[in-house]
Short mmCIF file of C-alpha atoms and ligand atoms in Angstrom, two decimals:
data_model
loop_
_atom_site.label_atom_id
_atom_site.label_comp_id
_atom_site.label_asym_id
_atom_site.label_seq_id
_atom_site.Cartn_x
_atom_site.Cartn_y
_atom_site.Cartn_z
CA UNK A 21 -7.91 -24.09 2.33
CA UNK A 22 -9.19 -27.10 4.00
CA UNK A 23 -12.62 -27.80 5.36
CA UNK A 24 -14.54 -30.73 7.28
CA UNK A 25 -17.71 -30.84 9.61
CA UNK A 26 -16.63 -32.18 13.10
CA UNK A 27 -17.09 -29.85 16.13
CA UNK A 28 -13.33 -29.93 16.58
CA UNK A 29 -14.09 -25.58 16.93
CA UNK A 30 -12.26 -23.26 19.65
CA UNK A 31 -15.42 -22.26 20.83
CA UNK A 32 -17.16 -25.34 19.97
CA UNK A 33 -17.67 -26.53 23.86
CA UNK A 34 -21.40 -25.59 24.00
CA UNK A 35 -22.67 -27.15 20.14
CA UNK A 36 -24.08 -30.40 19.98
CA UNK A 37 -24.09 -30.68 16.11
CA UNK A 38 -21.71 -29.49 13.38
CA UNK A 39 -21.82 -26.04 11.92
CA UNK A 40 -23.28 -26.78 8.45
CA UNK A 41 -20.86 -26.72 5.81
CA UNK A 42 -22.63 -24.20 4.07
CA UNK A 43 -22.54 -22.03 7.13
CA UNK A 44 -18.92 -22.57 7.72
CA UNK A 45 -18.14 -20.88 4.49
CA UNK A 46 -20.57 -18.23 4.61
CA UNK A 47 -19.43 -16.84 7.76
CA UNK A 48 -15.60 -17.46 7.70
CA UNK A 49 -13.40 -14.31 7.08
CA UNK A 50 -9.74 -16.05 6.10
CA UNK A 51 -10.03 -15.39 3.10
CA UNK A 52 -9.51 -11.76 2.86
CA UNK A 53 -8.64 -11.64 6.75
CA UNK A 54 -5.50 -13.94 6.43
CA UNK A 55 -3.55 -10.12 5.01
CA UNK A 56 -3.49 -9.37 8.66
CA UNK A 57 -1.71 -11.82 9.94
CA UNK A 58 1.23 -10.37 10.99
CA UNK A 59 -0.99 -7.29 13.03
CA UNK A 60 -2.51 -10.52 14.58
CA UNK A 61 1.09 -12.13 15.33
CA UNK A 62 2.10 -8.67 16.65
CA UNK A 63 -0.86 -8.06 19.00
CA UNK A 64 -0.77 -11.15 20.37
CA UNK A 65 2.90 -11.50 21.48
CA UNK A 66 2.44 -7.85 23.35
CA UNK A 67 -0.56 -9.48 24.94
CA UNK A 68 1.20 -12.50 26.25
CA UNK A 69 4.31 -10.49 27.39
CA UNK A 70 1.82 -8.36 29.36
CA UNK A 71 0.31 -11.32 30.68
CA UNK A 72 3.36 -12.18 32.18
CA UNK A 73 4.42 -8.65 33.46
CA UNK A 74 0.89 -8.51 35.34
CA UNK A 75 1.69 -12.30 36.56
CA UNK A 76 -1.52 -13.54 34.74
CA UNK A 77 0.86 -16.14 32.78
CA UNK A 78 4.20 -17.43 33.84
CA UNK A 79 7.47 -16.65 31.97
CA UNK A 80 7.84 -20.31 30.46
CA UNK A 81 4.32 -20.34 28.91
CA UNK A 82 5.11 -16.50 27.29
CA UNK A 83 8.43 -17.99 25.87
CA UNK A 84 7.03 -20.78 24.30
CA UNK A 85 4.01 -18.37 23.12
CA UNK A 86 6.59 -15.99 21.67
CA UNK A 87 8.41 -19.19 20.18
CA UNK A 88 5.33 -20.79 18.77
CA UNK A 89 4.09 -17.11 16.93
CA UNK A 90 7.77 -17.31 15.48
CA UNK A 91 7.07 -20.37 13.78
CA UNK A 92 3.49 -19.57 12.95
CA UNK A 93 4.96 -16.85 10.96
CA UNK A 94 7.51 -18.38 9.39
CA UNK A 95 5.07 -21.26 7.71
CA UNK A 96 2.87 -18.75 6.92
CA UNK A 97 5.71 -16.34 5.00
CA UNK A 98 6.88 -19.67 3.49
CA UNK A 99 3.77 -20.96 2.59
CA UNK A 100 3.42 -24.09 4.54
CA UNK A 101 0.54 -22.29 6.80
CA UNK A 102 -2.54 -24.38 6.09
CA UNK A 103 -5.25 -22.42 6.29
CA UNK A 104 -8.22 -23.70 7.15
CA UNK A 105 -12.01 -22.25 7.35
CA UNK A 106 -13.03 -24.42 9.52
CA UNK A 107 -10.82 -22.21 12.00
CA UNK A 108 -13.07 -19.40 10.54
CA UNK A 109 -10.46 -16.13 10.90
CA UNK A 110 -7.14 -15.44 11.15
CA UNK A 111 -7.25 -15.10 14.64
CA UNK A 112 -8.01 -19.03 15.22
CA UNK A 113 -6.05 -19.71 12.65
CA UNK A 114 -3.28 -18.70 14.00
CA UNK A 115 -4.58 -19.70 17.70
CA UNK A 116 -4.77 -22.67 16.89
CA UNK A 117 -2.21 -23.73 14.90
CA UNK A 118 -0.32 -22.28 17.83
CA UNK A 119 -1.80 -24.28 20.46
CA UNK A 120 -0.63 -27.29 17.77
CA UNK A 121 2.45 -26.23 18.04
CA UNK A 122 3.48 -25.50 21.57
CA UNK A 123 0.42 -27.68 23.66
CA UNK A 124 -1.25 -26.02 26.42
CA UNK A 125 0.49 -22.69 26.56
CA UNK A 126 -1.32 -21.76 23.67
CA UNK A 127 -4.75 -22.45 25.31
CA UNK A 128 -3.54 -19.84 27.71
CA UNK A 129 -2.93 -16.63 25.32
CA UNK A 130 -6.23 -15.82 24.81
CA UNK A 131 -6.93 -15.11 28.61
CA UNK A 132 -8.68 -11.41 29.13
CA UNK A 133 -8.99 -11.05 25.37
CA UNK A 134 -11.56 -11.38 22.99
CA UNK A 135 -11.49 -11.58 18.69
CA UNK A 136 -13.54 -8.41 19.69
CA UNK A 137 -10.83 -6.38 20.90
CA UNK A 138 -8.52 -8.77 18.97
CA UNK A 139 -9.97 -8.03 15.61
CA UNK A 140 -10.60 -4.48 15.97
CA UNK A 141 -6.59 -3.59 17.30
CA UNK A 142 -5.32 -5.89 14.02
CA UNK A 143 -7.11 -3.40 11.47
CA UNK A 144 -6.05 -0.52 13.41
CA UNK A 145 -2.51 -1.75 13.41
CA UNK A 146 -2.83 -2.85 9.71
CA UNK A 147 -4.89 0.41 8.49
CA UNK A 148 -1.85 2.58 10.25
CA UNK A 149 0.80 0.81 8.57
CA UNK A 150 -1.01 1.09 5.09
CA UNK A 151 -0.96 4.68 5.73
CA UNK A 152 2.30 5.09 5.50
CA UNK A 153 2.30 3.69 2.80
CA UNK A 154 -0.06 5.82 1.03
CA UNK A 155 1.04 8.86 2.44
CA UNK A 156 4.43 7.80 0.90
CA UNK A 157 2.94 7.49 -3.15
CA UNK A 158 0.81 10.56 -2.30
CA UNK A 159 4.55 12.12 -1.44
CA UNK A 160 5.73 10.66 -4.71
CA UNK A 161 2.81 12.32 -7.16
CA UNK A 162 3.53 15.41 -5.27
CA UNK A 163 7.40 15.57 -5.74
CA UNK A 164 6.73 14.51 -9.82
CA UNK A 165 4.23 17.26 -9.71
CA UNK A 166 6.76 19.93 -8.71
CA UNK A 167 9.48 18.77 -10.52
CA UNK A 168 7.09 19.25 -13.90
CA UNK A 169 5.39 22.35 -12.44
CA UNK A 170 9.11 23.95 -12.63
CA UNK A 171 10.08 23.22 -16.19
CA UNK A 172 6.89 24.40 -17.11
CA UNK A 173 6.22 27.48 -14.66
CA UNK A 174 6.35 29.98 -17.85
CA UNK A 175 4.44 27.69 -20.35
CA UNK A 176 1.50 29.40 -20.87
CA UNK A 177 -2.22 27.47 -21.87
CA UNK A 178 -5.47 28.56 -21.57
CA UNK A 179 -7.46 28.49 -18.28
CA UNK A 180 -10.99 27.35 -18.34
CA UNK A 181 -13.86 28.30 -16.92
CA UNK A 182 -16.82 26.18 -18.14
CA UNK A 183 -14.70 23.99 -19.83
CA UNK A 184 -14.55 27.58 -22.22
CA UNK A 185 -11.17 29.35 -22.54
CA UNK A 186 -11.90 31.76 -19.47
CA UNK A 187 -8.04 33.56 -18.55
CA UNK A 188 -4.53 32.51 -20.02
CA UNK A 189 -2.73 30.68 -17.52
CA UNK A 190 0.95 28.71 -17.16
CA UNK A 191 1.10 24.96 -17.36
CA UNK A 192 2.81 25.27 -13.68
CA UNK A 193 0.35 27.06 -12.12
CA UNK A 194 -2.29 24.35 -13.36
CA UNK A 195 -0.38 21.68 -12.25
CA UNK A 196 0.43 23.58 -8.91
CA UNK A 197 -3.31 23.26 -8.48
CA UNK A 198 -2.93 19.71 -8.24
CA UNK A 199 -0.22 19.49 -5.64
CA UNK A 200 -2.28 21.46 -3.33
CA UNK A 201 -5.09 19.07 -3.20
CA UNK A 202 -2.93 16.34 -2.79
CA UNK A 203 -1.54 18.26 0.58
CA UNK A 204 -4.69 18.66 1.72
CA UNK A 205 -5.32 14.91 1.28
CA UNK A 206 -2.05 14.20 2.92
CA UNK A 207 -3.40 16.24 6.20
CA UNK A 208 -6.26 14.48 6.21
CA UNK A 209 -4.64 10.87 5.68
CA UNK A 210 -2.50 12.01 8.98
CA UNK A 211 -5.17 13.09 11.00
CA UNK A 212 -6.75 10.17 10.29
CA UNK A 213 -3.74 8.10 11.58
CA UNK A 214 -3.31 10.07 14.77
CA UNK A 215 -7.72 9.39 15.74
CA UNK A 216 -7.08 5.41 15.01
CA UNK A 217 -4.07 5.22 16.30
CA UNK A 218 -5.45 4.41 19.79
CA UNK A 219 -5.58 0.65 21.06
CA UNK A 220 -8.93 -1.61 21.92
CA UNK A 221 -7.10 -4.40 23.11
CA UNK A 222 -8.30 -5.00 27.14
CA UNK A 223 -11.56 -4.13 26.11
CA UNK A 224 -12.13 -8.05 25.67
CA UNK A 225 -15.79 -8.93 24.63
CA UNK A 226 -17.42 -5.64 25.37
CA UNK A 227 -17.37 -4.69 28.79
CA UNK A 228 -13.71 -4.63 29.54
CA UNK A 229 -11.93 -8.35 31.97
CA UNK A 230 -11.55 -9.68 35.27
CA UNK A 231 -7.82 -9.90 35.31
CA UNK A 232 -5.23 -6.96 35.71
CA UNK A 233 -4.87 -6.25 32.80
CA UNK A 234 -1.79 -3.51 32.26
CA UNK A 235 -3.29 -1.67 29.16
CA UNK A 236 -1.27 1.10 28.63
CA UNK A 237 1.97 -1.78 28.93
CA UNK A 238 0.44 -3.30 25.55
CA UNK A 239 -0.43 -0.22 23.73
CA UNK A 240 3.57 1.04 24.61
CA UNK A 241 4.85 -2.12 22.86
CA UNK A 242 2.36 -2.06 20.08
CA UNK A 243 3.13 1.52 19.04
CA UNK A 244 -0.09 2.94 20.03
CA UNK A 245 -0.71 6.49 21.47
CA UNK A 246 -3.22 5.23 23.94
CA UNK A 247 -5.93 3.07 25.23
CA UNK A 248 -9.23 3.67 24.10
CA UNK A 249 -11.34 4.80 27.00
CA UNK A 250 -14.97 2.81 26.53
CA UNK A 251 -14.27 -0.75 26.09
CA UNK A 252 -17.88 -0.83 24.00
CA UNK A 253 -17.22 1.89 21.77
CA UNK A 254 -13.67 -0.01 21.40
CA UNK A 255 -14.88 -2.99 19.93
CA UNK A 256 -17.75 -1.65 17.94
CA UNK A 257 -16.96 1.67 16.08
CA UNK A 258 -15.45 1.11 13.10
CA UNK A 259 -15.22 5.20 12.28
CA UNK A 260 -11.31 5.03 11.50
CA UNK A 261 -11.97 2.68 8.94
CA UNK A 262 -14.84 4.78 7.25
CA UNK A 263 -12.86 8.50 8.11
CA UNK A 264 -9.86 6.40 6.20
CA UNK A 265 -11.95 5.61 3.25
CA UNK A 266 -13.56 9.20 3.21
CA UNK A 267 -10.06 10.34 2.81
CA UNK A 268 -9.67 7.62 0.00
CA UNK A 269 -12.96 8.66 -1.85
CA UNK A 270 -11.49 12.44 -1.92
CA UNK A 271 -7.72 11.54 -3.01
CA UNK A 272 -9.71 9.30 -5.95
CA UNK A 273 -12.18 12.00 -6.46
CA UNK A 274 -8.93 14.73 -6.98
CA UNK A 275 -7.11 12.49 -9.32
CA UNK A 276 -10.62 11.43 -11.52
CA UNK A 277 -10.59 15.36 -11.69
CA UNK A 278 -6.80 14.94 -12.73
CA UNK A 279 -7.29 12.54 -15.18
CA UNK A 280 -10.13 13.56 -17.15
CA UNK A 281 -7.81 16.86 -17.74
CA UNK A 282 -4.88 14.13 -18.62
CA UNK A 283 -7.57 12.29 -21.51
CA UNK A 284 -9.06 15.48 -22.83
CA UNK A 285 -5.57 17.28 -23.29
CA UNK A 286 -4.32 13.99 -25.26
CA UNK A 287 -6.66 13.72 -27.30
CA UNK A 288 -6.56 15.11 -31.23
CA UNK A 289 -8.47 18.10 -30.68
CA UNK A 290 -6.88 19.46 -27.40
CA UNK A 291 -4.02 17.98 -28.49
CA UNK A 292 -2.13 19.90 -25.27
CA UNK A 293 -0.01 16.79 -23.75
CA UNK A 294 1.50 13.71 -24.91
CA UNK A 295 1.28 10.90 -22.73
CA UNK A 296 4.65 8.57 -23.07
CA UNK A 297 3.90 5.36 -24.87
CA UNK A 298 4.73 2.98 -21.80
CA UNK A 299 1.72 4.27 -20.18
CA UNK A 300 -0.56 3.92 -23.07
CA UNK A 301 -2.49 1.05 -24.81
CA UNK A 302 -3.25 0.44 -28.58
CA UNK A 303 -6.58 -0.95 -30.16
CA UNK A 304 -7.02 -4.43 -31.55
CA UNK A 305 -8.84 -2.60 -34.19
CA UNK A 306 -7.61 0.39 -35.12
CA UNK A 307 -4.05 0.57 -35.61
CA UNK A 308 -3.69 4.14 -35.42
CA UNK A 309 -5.40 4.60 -31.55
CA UNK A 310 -2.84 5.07 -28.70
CA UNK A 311 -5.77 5.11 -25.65
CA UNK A 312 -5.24 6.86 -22.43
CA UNK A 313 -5.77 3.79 -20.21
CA UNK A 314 -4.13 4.42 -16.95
CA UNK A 315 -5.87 7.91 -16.09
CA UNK A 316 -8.93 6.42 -17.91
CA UNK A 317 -8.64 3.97 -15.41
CA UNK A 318 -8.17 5.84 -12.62
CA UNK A 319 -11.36 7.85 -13.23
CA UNK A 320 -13.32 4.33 -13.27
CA UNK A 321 -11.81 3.17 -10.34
CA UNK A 322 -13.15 6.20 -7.74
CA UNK A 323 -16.86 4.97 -8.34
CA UNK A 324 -15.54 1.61 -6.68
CA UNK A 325 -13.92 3.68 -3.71
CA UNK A 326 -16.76 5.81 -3.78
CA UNK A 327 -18.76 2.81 -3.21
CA UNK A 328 -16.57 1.28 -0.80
CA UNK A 329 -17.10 4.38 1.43
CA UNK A 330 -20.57 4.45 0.92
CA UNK A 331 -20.70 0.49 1.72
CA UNK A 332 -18.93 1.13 5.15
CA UNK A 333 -21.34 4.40 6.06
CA UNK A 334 -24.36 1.64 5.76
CA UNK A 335 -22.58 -1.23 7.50
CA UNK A 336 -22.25 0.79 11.04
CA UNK A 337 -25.68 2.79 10.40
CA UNK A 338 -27.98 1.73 13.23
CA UNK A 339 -25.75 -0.81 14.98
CA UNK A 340 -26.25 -1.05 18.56
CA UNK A 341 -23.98 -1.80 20.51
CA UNK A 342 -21.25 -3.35 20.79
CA UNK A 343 -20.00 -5.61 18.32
CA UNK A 344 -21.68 -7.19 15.96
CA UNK A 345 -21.13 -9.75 13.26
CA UNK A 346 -21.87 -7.23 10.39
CA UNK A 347 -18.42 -5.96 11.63
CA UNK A 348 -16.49 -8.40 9.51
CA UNK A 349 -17.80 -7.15 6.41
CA UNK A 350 -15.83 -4.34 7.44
CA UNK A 351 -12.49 -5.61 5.83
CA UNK A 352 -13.10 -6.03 1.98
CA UNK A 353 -14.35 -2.82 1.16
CA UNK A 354 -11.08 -1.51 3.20
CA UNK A 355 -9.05 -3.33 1.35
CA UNK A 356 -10.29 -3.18 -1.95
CA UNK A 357 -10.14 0.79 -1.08
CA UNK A 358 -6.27 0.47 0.21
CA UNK A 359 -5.50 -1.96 -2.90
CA UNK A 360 -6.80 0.59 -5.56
CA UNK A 361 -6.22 3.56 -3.61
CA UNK A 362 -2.25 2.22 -3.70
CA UNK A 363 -2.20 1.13 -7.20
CA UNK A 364 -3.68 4.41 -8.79
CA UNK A 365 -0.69 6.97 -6.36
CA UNK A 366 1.41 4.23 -8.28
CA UNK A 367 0.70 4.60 -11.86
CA UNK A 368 0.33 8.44 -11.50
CA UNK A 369 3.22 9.04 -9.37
CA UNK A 370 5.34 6.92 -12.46
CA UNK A 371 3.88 8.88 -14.94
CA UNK A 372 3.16 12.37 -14.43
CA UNK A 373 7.02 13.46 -14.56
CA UNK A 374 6.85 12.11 -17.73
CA UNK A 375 3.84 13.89 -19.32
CA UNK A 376 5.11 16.11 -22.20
CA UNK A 377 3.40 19.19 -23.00
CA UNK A 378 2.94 20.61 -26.27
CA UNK A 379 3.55 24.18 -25.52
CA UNK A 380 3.00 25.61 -29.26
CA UNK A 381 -0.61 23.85 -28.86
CA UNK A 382 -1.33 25.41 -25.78
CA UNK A 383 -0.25 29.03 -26.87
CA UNK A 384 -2.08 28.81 -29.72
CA UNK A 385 -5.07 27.78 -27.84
CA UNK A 386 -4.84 30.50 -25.32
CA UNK A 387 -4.78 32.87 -28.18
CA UNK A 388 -8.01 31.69 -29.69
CA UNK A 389 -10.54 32.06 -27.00
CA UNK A 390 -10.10 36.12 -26.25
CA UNK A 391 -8.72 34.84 -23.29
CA UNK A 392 -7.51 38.94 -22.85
CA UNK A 393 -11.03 39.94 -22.66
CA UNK A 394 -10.44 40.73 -18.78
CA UNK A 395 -6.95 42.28 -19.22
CA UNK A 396 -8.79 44.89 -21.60
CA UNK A 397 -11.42 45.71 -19.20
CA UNK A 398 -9.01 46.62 -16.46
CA UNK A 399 -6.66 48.41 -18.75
CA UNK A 400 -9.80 50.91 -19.18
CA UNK A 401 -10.52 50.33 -15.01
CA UNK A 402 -6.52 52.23 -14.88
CA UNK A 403 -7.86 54.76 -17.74
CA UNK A 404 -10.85 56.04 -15.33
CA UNK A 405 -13.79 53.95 -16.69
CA UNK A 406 -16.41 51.77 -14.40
CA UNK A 407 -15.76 47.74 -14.32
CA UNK A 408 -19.04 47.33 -15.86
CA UNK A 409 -18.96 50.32 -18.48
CA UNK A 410 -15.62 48.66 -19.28
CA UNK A 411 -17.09 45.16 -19.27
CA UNK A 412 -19.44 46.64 -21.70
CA UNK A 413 -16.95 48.46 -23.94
CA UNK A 414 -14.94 45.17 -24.39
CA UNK A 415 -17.93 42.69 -24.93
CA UNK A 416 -18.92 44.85 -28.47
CA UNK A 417 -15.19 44.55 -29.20
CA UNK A 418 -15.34 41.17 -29.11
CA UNK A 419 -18.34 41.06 -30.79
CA UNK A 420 -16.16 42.50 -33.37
CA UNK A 421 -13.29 40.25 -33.11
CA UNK A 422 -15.59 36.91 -33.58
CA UNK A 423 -17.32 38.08 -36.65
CA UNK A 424 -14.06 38.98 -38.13
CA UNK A 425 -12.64 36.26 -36.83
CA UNK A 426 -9.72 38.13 -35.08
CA UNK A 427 -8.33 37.94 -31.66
CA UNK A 428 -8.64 41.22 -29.58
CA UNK A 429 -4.19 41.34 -29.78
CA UNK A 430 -4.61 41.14 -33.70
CA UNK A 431 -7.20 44.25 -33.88
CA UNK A 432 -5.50 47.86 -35.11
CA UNK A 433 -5.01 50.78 -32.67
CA UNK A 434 -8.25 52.51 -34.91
CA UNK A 435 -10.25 49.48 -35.23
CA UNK A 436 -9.94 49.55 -31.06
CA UNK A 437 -10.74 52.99 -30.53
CA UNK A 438 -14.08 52.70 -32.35
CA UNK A 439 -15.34 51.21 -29.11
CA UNK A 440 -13.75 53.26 -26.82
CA UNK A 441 -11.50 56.82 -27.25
CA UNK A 442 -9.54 55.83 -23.95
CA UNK A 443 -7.42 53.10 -25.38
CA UNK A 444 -3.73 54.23 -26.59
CA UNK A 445 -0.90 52.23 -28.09
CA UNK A 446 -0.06 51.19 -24.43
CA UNK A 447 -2.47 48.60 -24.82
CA UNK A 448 -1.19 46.07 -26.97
CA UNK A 449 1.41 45.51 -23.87
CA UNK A 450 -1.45 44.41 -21.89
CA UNK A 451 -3.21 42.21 -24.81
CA UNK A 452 -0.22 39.60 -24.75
CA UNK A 453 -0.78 36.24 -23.27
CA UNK A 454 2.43 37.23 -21.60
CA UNK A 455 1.84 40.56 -20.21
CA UNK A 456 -2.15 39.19 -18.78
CA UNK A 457 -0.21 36.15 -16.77
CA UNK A 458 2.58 38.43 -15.79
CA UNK A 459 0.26 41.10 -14.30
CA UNK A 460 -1.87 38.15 -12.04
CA UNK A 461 1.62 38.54 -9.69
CA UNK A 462 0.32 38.14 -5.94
CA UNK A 463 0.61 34.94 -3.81
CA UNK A 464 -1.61 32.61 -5.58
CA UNK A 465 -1.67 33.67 -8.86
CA UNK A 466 -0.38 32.77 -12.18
CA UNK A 467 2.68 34.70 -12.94
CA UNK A 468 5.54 33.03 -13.73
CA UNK A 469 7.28 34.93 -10.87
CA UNK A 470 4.81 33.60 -8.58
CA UNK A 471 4.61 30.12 -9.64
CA UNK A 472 8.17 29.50 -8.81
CA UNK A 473 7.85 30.82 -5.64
CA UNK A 474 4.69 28.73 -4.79
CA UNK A 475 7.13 25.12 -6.31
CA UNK A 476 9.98 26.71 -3.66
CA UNK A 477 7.69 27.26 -0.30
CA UNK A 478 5.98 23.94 -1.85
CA UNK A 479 9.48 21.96 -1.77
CA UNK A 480 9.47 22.89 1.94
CA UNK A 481 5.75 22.36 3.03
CA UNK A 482 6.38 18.66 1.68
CA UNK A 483 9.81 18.26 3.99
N1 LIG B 28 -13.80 -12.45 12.04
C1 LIG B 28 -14.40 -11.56 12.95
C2 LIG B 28 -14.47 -10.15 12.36
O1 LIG B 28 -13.87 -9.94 11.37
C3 LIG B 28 -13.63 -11.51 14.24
C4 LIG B 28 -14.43 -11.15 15.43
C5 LIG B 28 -15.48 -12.18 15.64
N2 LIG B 28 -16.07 -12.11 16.91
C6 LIG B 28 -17.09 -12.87 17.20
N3 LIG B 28 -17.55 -12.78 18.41
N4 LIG B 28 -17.66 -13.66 16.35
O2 LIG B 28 -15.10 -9.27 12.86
#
């Protein structure tokens, strides 16, 4: 990155003294803008063809514009690209490195445009693609998520409610529950992309240009699905880029949920899961630790989305219209939301098809907690009592079963009656861990039955 104090600026026409060097640094953006460089590249060649179509710029300057953004991106993907913050932002980087290259045509591409419109269709172009690119690791985490789901649709663990063994449950249908935030995230990571997906481009500085400008020409070639239809709202909202990290904030928020499941059910007392050793660290200290880092991790990281979100929300509070510098702190927090937001799909997508449960653990668990309780109660519901007499009846056996220390399944036929004359031999069918999941057997519940058929009509939702 190179620097010096001369005027030598594209704008520089109306200064009569250097930008102060301190100055220069504070407000140039190519440091973190230079990652859209090829959005830039992109935007401007559809400009200058569509200069030419509307006769605004003749064929031999668009050629050598179109040859000179070739080369520009070539030194750049090689590494030759000097780039310089004295040319502030990738867009006069590139301008004018351009301009270097060809002469005078390059003066030219910037006619009816503005880094306003300029800056705010290269983060549009750039968010979409990045999308994609979630949406694709999102797909990932899902697929892993069925593919463990089915080998362990009849495992069955304890459900929680209060972090207290509430219902037995199968492993599937918990990690089912997963897979069905994540589809929600993927709708909103879509709708997201269709809203931005709209071009500002023609807007210029804020109140639209002079020349004939064939909008809807550039927004064909650029992929867009239109042109946005106020050319100050176009150059000043940055709402995609906040609705984007919103979406962000609640895929990090589901898989913080995810992970602090993932650290509590490998740890010794749980003891539910074991997390293969690749994804794993050890302790400098203690030989015997094998941590939890990457959903650990994960967890820590959705404060820093959070944040990011929250960071963006402030940035556009109160701004009048239309574009102001503030804007340009727009593109770190996205970033640093698409960078971690990428890497954390990553490292869970890799390893949940590898998680291993423990399945003896789990039963044994699901045994301890009277996690029949509720299966009891509406065994005496069939027999003709109330809910809440039966509630009643199987609190004071339970009662009975922690002071002996015995699970409600362990109890005798006699020791049952005492609390209540209705219950016959039928009901140790309905004390099993098996028989309670088997009976929850409607569209969203946890019988094995069930499960498999929410991991089939899941396979399809996903194609
Ligand atoms: N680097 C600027 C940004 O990120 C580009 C737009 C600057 N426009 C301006 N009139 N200074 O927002």
């Amino acid at each position: 990155m190179s620097s010096s104090s001369d005027k030598s600026k594209l704008w520089g026409g109306r200064f009569s003294e250097a930008t102060d060097a301190f100055v220069q640094a504070f407000t140039a953006s190519v440091e973190f803008d230079q990652r859209m460089y090829r959005q830039d590249i992109e935007g401007s060649r559809a400009h200058a063809s569509m200069l030419c179509k509307v006769g605004v710029l003749s064929s031999e300057d668009r050629d050598a514009i179109l040859r000179g953004l070739d080369q520009v991106k070539q030194e750049i993907e090689s590494g030759k690209f000097n780039w310089s913050i004295e040319r502030e932002d990738v867009h006069m980087n590139i301008e004018a490195r351009l301009t270097e290259i060809i002469g005078d045509a390059g003066k030219r591409l910037h006619t009816g445009r503005s880094r306003n419109d300029q800056v705010a269709t290269d983060i549009r172009l750039y968010l979409r693609e990045q999308i994609g690119f979630v949406i694709s690791e999102l797909r990932r985490l899902q697929t892993g998520l069925l593919e463990l789901a089915e080998k362990e649709a009849d495992t069955i663990m304890p459900g929680f409610t209060h972090l207290q063994v509430a219902q037995p449950v199968t492993f599937g249908h918990h990690l089912m529950a997963w897979f069905e935030m994540l589809q929600r995230d993927a709708g909103r990571l879509h709708d997201c992309r269709t809203r931005l997906n709209v071009m500002p481009l023609g807007s210029a500085a804020l109140a639209g240009t002079s020349y004939p400008l064939d909008r809807l020409y550039t927004a064909q070639l650029l992929g867009f699905d239109d042109v946005c239809r106020n050319s100050l709202d176009a150059v000043s909202d940055r709402d995609f880029a906040i609705e984007f990290c919103a979406a962000a904030a609640l895929i990090m928020t589901h898989l913080s949920r995810f992970s602090e499941e993932l650290v509590l059910w490998s740890s010794a007392q749980f003891s539910f899961i074991n997390l293969p050793d690749r994804f794993c660290t050890g302790s400098s200290i203690m030989p015997q630790k094998k941590n939890p880092d990457v959903p650990e991790l994960v967890r820590g990281k959705t404060g820093r989305v959070n944040g990011h979100l929250v960071s963006l929300l402030t940035l556009m509070k109160s701004q009048p219209l239309a574009y102001n510098k503030d804007n340009q702190e727009d593109k770190e927090p996205l970033f640093d939301t698409l960078d971690t937001l990428l890497g954390s799909l990553r490292a869970f997508a890799d390893m949940v098809p590898a998680i291993q449960a423990k399945k003896d653990n789990m039963y044994r668990a699901a045994k301890q907690g009277f996690a029949t309780a509720t299966d009891l109660a509406d065994y005496l519901v069939r027999k003709g009592l109330a809910f809440r007499d039966a509630h009643e009846v199987v609190g004071k056996a339970v009662a009975f079963g922690v002071a002996q220390n015995r699970d409600l399944a362990d109890m005798t036929l006699a020791e049952l009656k005492q609390f209540s004359a209705k219950i016959e031999q039928d009901v140790f069918k309905v004390l099993t861990l098996e028989g309670s999941v088997a009976a929850r057997n409607h569209i969203g519940g946890t019988a094995p039955m069930q499960v498999k058929q929410a991991i089939a009509a899941a396979r399809n939702r996903l194609t």
